[in-house]
mmCIF file of C-alpha atoms in Angstrom:
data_model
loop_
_atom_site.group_PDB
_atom_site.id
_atom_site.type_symbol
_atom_site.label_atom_id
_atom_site.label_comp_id
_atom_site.label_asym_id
_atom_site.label_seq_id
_atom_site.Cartn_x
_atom_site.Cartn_y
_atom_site.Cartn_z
ATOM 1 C CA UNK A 1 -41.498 -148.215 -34.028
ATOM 2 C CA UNK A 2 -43.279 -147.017 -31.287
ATOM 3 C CA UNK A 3 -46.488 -148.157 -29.896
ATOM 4 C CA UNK A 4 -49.199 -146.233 -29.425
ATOM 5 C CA UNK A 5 -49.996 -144.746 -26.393
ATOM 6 C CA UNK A 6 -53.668 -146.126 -24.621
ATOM 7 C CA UNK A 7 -56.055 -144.283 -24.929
ATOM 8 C CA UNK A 8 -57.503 -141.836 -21.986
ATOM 9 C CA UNK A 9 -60.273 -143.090 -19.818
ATOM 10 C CA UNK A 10 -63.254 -141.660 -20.590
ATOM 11 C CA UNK A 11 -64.515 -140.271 -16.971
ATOM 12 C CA UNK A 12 -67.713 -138.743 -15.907
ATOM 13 C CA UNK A 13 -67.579 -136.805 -12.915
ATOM 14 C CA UNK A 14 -71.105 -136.798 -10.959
ATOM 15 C CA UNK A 15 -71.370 -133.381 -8.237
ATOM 16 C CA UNK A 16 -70.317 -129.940 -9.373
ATOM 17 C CA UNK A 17 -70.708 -128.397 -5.773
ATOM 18 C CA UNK A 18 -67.126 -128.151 -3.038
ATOM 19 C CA UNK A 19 -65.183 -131.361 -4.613
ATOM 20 C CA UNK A 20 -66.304 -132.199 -7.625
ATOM 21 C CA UNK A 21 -64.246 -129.382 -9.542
ATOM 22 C CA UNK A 22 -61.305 -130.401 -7.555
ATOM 23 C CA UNK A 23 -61.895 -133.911 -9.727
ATOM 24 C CA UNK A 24 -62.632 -132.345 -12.953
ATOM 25 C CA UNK A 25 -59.524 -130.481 -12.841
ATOM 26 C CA UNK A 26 -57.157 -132.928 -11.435
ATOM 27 C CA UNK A 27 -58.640 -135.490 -14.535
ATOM 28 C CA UNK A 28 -58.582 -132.683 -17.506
ATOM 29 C CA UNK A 29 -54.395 -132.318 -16.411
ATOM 30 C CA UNK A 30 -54.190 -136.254 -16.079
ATOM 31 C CA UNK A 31 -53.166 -137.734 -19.876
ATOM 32 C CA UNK A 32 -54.776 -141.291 -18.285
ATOM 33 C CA UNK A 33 -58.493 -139.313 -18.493
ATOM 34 C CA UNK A 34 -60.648 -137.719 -21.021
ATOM 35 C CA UNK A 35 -63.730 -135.742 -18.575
ATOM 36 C CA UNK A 36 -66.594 -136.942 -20.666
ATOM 37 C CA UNK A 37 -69.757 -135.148 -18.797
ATOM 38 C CA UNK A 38 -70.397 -133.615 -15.916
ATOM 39 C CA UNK A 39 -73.763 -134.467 -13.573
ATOM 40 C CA UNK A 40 -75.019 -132.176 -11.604
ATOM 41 C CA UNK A 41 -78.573 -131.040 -10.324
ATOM 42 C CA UNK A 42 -78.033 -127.634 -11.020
ATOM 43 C CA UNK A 43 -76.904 -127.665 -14.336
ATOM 44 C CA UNK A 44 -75.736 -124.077 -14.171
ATOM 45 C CA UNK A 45 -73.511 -124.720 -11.432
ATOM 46 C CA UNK A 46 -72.039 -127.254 -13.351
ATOM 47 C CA UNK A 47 -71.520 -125.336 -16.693
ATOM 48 C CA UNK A 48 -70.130 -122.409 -14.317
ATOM 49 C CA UNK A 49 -67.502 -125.070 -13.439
ATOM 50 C CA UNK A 50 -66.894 -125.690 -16.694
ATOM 51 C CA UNK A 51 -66.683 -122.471 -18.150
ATOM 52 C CA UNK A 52 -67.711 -121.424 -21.413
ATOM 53 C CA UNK A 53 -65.303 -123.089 -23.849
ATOM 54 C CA UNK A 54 -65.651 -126.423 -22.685
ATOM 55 C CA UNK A 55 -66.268 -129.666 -24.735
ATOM 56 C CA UNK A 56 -67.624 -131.180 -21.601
ATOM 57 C CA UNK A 57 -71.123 -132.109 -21.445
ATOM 58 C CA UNK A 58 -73.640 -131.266 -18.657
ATOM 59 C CA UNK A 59 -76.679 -133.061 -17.559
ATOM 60 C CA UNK A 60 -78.959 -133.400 -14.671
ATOM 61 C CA UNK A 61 -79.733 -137.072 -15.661
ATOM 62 C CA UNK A 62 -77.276 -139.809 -14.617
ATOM 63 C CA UNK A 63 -79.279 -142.207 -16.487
ATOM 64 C CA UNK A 64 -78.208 -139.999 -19.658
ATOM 65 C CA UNK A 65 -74.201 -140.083 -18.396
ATOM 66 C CA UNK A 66 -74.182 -143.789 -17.814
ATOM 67 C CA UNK A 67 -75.812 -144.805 -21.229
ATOM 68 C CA UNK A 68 -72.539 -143.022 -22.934
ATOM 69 C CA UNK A 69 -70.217 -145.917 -23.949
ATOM 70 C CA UNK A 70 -67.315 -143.672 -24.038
ATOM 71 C CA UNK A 71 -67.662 -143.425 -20.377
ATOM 72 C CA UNK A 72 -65.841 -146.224 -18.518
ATOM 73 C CA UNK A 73 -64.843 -144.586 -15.297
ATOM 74 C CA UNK A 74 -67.149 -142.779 -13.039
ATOM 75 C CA UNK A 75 -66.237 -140.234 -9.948
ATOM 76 C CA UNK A 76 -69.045 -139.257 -7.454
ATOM 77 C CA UNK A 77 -68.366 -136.319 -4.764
ATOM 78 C CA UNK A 78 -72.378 -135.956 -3.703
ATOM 79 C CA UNK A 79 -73.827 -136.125 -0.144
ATOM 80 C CA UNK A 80 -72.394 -139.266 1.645
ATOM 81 C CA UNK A 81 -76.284 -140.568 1.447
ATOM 82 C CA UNK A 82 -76.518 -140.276 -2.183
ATOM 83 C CA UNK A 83 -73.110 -142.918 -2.482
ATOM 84 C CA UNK A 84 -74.928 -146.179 -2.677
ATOM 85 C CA UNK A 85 -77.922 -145.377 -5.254
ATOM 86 C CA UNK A 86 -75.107 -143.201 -7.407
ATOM 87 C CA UNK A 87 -72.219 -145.570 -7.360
ATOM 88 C CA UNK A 88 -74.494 -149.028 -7.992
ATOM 89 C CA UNK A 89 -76.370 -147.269 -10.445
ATOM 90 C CA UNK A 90 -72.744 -147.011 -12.184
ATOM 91 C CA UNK A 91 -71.030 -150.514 -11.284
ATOM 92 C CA UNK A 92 -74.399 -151.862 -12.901
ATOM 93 C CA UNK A 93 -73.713 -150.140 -15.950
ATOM 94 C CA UNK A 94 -70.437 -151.692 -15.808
ATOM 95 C CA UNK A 95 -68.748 -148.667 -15.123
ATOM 96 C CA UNK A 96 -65.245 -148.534 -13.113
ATOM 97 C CA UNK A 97 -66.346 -145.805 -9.876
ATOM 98 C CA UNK A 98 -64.150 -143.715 -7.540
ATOM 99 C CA UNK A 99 -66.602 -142.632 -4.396
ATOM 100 C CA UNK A 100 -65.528 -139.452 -2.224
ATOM 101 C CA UNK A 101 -65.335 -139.783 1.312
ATOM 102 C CA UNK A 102 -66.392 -141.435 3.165
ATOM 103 C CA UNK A 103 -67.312 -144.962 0.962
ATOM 104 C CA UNK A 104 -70.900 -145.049 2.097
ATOM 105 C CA UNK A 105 -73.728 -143.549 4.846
ATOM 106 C CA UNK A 106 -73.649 -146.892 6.642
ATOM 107 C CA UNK A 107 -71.657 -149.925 6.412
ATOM 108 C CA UNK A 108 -74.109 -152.394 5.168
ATOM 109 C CA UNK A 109 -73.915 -149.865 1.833
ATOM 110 C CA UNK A 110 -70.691 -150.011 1.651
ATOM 111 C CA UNK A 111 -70.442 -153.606 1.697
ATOM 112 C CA UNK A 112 -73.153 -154.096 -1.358
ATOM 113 C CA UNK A 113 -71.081 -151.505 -3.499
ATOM 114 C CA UNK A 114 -67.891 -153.373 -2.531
ATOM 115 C CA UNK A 115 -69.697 -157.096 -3.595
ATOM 116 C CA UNK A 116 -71.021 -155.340 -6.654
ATOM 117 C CA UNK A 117 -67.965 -154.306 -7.607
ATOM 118 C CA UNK A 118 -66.300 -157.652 -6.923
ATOM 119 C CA UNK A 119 -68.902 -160.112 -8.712
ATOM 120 C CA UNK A 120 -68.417 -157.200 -11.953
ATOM 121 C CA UNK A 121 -64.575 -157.067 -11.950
ATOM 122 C CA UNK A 122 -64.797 -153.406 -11.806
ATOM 123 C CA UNK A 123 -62.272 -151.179 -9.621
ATOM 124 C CA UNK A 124 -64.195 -149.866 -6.791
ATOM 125 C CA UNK A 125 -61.708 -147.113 -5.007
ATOM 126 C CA UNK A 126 -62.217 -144.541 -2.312
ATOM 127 C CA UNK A 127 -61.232 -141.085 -2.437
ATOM 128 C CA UNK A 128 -59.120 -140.669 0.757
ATOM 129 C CA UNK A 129 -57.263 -138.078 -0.450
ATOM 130 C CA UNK A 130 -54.501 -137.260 2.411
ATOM 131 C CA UNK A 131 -53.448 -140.785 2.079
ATOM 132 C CA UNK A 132 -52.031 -139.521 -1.680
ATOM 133 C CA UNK A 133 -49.802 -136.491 -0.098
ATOM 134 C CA UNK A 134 -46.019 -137.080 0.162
ATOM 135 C CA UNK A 135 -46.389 -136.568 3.664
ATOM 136 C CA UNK A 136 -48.501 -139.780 4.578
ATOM 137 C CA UNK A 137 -46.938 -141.726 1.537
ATOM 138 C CA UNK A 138 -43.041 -141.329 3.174
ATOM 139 C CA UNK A 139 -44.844 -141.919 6.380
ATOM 140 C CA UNK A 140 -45.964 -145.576 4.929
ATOM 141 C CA UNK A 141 -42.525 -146.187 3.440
ATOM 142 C CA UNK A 142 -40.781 -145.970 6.762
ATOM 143 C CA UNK A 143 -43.249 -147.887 9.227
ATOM 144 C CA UNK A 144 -43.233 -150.638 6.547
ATOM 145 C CA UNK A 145 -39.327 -150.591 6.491
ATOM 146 C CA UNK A 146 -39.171 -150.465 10.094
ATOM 147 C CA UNK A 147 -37.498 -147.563 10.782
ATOM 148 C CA UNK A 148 -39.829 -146.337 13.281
ATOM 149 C CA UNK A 149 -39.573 -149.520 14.773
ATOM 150 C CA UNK A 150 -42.909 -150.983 16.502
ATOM 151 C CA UNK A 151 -45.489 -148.376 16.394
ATOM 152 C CA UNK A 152 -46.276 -147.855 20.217
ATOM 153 C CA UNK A 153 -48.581 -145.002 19.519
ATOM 154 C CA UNK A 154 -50.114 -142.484 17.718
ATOM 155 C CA UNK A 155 -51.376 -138.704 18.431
ATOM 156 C CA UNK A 156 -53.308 -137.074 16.046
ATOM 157 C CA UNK A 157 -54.983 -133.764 15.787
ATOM 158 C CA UNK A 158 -57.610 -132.413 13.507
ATOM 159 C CA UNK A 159 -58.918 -128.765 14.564
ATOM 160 C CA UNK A 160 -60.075 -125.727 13.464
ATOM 161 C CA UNK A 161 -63.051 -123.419 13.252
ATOM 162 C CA UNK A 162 -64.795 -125.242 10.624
ATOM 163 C CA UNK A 163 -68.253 -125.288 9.080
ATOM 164 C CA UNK A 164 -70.649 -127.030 11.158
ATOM 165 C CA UNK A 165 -72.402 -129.848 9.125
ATOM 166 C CA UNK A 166 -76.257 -130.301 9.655
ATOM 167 C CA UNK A 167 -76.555 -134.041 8.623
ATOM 168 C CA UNK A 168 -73.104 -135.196 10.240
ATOM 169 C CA UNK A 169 -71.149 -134.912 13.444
ATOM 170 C CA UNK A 170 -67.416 -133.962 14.095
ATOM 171 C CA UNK A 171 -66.656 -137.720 13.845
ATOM 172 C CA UNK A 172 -68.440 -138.591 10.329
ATOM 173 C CA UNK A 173 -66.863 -135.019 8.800
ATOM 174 C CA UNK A 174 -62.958 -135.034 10.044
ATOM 175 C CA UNK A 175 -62.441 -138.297 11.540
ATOM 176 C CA UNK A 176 -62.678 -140.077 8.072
ATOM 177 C CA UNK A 177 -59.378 -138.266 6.901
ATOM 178 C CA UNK A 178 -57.303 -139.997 10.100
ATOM 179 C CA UNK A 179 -58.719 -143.298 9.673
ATOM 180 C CA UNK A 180 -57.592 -143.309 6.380
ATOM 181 C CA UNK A 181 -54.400 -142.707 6.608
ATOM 182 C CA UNK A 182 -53.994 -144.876 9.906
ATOM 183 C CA UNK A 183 -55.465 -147.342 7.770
ATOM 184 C CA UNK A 184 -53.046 -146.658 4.756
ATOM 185 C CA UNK A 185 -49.420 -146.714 6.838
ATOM 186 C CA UNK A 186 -50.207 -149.396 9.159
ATOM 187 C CA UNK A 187 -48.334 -152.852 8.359
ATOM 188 C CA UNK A 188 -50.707 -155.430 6.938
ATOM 189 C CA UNK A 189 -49.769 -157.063 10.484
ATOM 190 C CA UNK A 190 -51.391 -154.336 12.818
ATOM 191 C CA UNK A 191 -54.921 -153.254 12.728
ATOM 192 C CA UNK A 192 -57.480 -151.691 15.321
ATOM 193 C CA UNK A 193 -59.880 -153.803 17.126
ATOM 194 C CA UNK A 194 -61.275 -151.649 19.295
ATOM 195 C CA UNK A 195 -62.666 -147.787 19.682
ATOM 196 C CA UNK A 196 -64.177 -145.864 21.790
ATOM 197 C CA UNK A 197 -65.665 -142.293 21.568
ATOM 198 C CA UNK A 198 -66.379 -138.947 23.532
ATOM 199 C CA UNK A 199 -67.738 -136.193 22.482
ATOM 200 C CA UNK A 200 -69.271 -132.843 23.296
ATOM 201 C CA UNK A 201 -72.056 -130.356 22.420
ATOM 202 C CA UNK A 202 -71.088 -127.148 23.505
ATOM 203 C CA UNK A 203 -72.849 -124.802 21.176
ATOM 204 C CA UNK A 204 -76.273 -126.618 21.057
ATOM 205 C CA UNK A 205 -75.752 -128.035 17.398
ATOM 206 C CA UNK A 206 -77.489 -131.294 18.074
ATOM 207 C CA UNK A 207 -74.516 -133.223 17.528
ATOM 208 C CA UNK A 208 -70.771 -133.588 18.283
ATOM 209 C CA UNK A 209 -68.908 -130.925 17.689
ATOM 210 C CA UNK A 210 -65.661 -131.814 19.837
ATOM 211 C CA UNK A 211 -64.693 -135.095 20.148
ATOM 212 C CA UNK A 212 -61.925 -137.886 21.089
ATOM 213 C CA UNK A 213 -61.434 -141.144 19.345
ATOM 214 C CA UNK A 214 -59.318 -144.006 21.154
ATOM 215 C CA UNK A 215 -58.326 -146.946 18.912
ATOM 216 C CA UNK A 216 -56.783 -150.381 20.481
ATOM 217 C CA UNK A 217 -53.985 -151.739 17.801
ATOM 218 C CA UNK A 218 -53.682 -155.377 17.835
ATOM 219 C CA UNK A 219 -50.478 -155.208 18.860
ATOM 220 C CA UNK A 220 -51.126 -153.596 22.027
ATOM 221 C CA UNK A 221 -50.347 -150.382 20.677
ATOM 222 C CA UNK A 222 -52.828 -147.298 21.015
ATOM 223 C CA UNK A 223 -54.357 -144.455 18.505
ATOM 224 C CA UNK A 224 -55.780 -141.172 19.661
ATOM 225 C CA UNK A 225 -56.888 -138.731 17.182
ATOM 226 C CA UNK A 226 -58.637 -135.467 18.004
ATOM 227 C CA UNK A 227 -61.149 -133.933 15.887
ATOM 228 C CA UNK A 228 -62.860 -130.551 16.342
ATOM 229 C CA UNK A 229 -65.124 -127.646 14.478
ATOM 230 C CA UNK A 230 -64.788 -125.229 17.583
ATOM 231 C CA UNK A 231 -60.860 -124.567 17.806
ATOM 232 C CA UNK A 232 -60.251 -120.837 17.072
ATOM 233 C CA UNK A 233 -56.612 -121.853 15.646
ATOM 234 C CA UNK A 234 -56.018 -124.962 12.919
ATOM 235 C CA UNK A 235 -53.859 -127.659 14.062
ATOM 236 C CA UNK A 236 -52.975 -131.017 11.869
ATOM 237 C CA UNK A 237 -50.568 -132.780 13.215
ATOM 238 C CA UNK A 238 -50.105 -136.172 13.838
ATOM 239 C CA UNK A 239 -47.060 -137.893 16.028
ATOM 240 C CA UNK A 240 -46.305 -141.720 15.371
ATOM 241 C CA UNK A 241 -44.021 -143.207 18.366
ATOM 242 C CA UNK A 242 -42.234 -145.899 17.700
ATOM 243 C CA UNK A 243 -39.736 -148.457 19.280
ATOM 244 C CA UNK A 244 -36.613 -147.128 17.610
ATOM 245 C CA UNK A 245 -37.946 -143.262 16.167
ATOM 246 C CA UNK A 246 -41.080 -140.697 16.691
ATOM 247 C CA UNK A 247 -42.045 -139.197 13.727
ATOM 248 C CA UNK A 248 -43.989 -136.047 14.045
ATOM 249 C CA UNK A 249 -46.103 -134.499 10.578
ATOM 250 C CA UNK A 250 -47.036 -131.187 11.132
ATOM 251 C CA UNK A 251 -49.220 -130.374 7.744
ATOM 252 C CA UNK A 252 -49.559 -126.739 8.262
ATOM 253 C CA UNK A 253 -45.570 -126.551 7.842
ATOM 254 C CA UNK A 254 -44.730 -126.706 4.278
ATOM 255 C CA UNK A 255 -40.697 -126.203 5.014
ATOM 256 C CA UNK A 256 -40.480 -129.027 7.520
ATOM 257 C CA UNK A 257 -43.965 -131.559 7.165
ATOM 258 C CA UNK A 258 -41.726 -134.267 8.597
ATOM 259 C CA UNK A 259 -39.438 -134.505 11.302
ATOM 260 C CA UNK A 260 -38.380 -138.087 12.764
ATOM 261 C CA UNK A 261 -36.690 -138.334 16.365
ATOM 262 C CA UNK A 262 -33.888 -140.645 17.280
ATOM 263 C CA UNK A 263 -35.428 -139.635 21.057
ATOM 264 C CA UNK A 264 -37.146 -141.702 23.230
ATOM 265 C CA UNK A 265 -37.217 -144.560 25.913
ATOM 266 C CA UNK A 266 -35.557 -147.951 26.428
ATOM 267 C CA UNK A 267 -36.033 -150.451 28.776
ATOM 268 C CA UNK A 268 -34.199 -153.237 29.365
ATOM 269 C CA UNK A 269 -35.711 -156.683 30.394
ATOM 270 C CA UNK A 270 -34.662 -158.188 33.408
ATOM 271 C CA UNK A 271 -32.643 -160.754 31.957
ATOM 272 C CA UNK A 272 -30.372 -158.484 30.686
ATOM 273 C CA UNK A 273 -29.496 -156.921 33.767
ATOM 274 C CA UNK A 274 -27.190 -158.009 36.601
ATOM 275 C CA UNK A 275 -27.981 -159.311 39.824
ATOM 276 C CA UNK A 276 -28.639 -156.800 42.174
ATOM 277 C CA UNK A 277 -31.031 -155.123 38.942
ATOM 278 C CA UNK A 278 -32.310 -158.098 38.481
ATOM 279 C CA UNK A 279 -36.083 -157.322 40.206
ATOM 280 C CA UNK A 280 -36.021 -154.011 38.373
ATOM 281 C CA UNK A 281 -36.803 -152.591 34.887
ATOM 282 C CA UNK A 282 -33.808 -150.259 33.715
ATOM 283 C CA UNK A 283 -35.356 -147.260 31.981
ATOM 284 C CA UNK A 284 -33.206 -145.146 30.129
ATOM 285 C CA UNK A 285 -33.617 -141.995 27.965
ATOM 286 C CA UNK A 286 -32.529 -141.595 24.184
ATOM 287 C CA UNK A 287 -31.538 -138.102 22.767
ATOM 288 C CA UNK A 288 -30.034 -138.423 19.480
ATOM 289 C CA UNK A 289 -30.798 -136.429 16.286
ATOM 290 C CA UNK A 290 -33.309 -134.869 15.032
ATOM 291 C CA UNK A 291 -33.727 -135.405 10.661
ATOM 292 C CA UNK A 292 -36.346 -133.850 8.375
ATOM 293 C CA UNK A 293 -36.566 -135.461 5.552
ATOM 294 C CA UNK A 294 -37.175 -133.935 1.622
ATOM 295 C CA UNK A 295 -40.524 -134.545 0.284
ATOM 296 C CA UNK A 296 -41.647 -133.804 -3.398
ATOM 297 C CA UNK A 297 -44.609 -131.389 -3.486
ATOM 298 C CA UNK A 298 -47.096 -132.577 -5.574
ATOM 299 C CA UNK A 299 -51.016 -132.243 -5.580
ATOM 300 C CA UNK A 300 -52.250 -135.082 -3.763
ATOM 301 C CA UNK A 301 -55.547 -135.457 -5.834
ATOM 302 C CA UNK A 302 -53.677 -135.569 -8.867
ATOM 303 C CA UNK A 303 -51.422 -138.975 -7.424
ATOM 304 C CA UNK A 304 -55.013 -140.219 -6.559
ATOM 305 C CA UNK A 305 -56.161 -139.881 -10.210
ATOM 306 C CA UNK A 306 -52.854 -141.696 -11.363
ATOM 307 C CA UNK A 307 -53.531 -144.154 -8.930
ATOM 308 C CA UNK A 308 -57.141 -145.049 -10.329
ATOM 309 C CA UNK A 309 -55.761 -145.357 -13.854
ATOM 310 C CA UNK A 310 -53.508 -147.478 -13.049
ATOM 311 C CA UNK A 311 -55.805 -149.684 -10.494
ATOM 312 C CA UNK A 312 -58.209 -149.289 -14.171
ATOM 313 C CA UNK A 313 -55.694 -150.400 -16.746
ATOM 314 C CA UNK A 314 -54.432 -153.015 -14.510
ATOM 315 C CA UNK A 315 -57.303 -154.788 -12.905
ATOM 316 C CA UNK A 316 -55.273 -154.560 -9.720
ATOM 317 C CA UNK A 317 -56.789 -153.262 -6.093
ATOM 318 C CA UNK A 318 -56.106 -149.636 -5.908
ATOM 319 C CA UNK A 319 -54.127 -148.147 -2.744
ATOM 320 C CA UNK A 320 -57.605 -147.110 -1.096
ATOM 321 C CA UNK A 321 -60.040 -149.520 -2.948
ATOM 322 C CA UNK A 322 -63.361 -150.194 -1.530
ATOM 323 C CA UNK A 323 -62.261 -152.550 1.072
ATOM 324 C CA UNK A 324 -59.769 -149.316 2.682
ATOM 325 C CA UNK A 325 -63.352 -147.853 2.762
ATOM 326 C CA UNK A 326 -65.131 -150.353 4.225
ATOM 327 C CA UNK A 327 -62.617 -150.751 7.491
ATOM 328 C CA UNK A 328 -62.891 -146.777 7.757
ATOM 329 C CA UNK A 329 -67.497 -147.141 8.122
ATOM 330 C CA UNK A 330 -66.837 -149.788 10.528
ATOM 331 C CA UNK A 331 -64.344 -147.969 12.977
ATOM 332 C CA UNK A 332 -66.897 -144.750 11.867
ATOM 333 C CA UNK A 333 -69.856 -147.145 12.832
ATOM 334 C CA UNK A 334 -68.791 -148.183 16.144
ATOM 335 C CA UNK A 335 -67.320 -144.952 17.269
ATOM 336 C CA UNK A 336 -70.922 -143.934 16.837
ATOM 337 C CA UNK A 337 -72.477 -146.727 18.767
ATOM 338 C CA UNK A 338 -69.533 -146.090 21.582
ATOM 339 C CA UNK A 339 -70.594 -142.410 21.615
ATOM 340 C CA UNK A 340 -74.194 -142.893 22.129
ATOM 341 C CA UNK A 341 -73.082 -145.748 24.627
ATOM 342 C CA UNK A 342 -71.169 -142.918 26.818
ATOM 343 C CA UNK A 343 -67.794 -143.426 25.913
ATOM 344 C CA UNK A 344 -67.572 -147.513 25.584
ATOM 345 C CA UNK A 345 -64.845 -149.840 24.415
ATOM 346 C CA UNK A 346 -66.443 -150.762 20.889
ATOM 347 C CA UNK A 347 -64.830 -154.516 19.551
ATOM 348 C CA UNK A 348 -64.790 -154.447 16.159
ATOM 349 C CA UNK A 349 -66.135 -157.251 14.135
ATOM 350 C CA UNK A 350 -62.959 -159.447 13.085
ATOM 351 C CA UNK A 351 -62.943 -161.933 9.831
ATOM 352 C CA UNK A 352 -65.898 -159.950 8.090
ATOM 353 C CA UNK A 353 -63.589 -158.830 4.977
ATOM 354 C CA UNK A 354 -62.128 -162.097 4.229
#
């Protein structure tokens, strides 16, 4: 006989306004879900979201949505300074909660949310979307299975002509998205402990609108990513160098997202060398082929949905849990303090998430 199948997650998804129907849709396809309400200020935004033959229920009053025991799970795409009150108000109704980018405004916030969740045994995950793409998923498969090699360095690029935010800068609106995902592929070994930041104001905005990250890897290796509202053409790419193969994504190029080059440099130690090399470095130059490899399109928000099921149903940590969100405020935090600093090397706290 078959067993039953579980039943759906009852979800409530809290913002009807650029993401929030993203969720709703991506959880009404998922079997794992059942979209309970929807919680929105503007009520008729959200039943315009909805449309008119929906079984979903709309309400301005999270109080209302969290007082539904048929909701267990709750998913909250509102203003980044709305994530603490919304998401505590829901792990204290013992309610599992999935947070948009990025986790919190600061990260003190982020930090109570992620002890809230811990001392309730509730899943706590962040929405980091890109980190869910096939793209950035092969990407972790290979660094973890070496086939890069030692990461030496990565280039990444994040630009277009895009809206300019009033309560954020360039940093707090793109940079999230590269942190991520550097976050997500790097071996559990490797992590940044340093950043520093420089940015520019060329339009009179008040904030950054153009600006550079650099990120120190513990193993000596570095991270530059490039963010930027003012670039008349859109560029996302992002090229990881490593000791045996650079990989280059190029996002905007759905026939060939990946390519990995058997190119680059070796140098051989001293010791290996004879004599009369013997005070020199031998520096040689690798051409070899060039493979891109077949990736599986699939909707990256809908993998994230699976994902929180399953981090749900099995009490486990999910790929970007709180703690994925938490190291992506602090690099956010410092690069902040670095910027306002001029440009300075920013350490970054070490032993805080044990």
């Amino acid at each position: 006989m078959t067993p039953p199948l579980p039943a759906p997650i009852g979800v409530a998804v809290v913002g009807a306004g650029y993401w929030g129907p993203n969720l709703v849709r991506n959880f009404q396809s998922s079997p794992n879900f059942r979209v309970r309400w929807l919680c929105d200020l503007d009520v008729e935004r959200a039943q315009r979201v909805l449309g008119g033959y929906s079984t979903v229920q709309v309400s301005a009053d999270l109080d209302e949505v969290l007082a539904d025991p048929e909701v267990q799970a709750v998913a909250i795409a509102t203003p980044a300074g709305t994530h603490l009150p919304v998401a505590m108000a829901a792990l204290r109704a013992g309610k599992h909660v999935l947070v948009e980018k990025p986790l919190a405004a600061t990260f003190s916030e982020g930090l109570q949310l992620v002890e809230e969740a811990d001392k309730r045994g509730l899943t706590l995950m962040c929405d980091h979307t890109y980190c869910y793409t096939p793209a950035v998923l092969r990407i972790r498969d290979l660094l973890a299975a070496g086939e890069l090699g030692e990461l030496h360095f990565l280039d990444s690029v994040r630009i277009n002509l895009g809206l300019v935010q009033r309560d954020i800068d360039v940093i707090w609106d793109l940079a999230p998205h590269d942190l991520s995902i550097l976050d997500f592929v790097l071996p559990p070994s490797v992590r940044p402990i340093a950043v520093a930041a420089h940015g520019a104001d060329g339009i009179g905005a008040g904030r950054a609108c153009v600006a550079y990250l650099t990120l120190q890897l513990s193993t000596g290796a570095i991270a530059h990513i490039h963010v930027n509202w003012l670039s008349p053409v859109k560029v996302r790419t992002a090229i990881f160098g490593g000791s045996k193969r650079t990989l280059v994504w190029d996002d905007l190029n759905p026939s060939q997202r990946l390519s990995i080059y058997d190119r680059g440099v070796d140098v051989s130690s001293p010791d290996e060398l004879g004599d009369e090399q013997r005070r020199d470095i031998l520096v040689s130059y690798r051409s070899g082929d060039v493979v891109s490899p077949a990736l599986t399109e699939r909707e990256a928000l809908r993998t994230m949905v699976d994902e929180y099921a399953r981090a749900i149903t099995t009490g486990t940590p999910a790929l970007t849990d709180g703690r994925s969100g938490l190291r992506v405020l602090e690099i956010l935090q410092a690069a902040s303090r670095s910027l306002a600093e001029g440009g300075t090397m920013i350490k970054l706290d070490e032993g805080h998430m044990a």
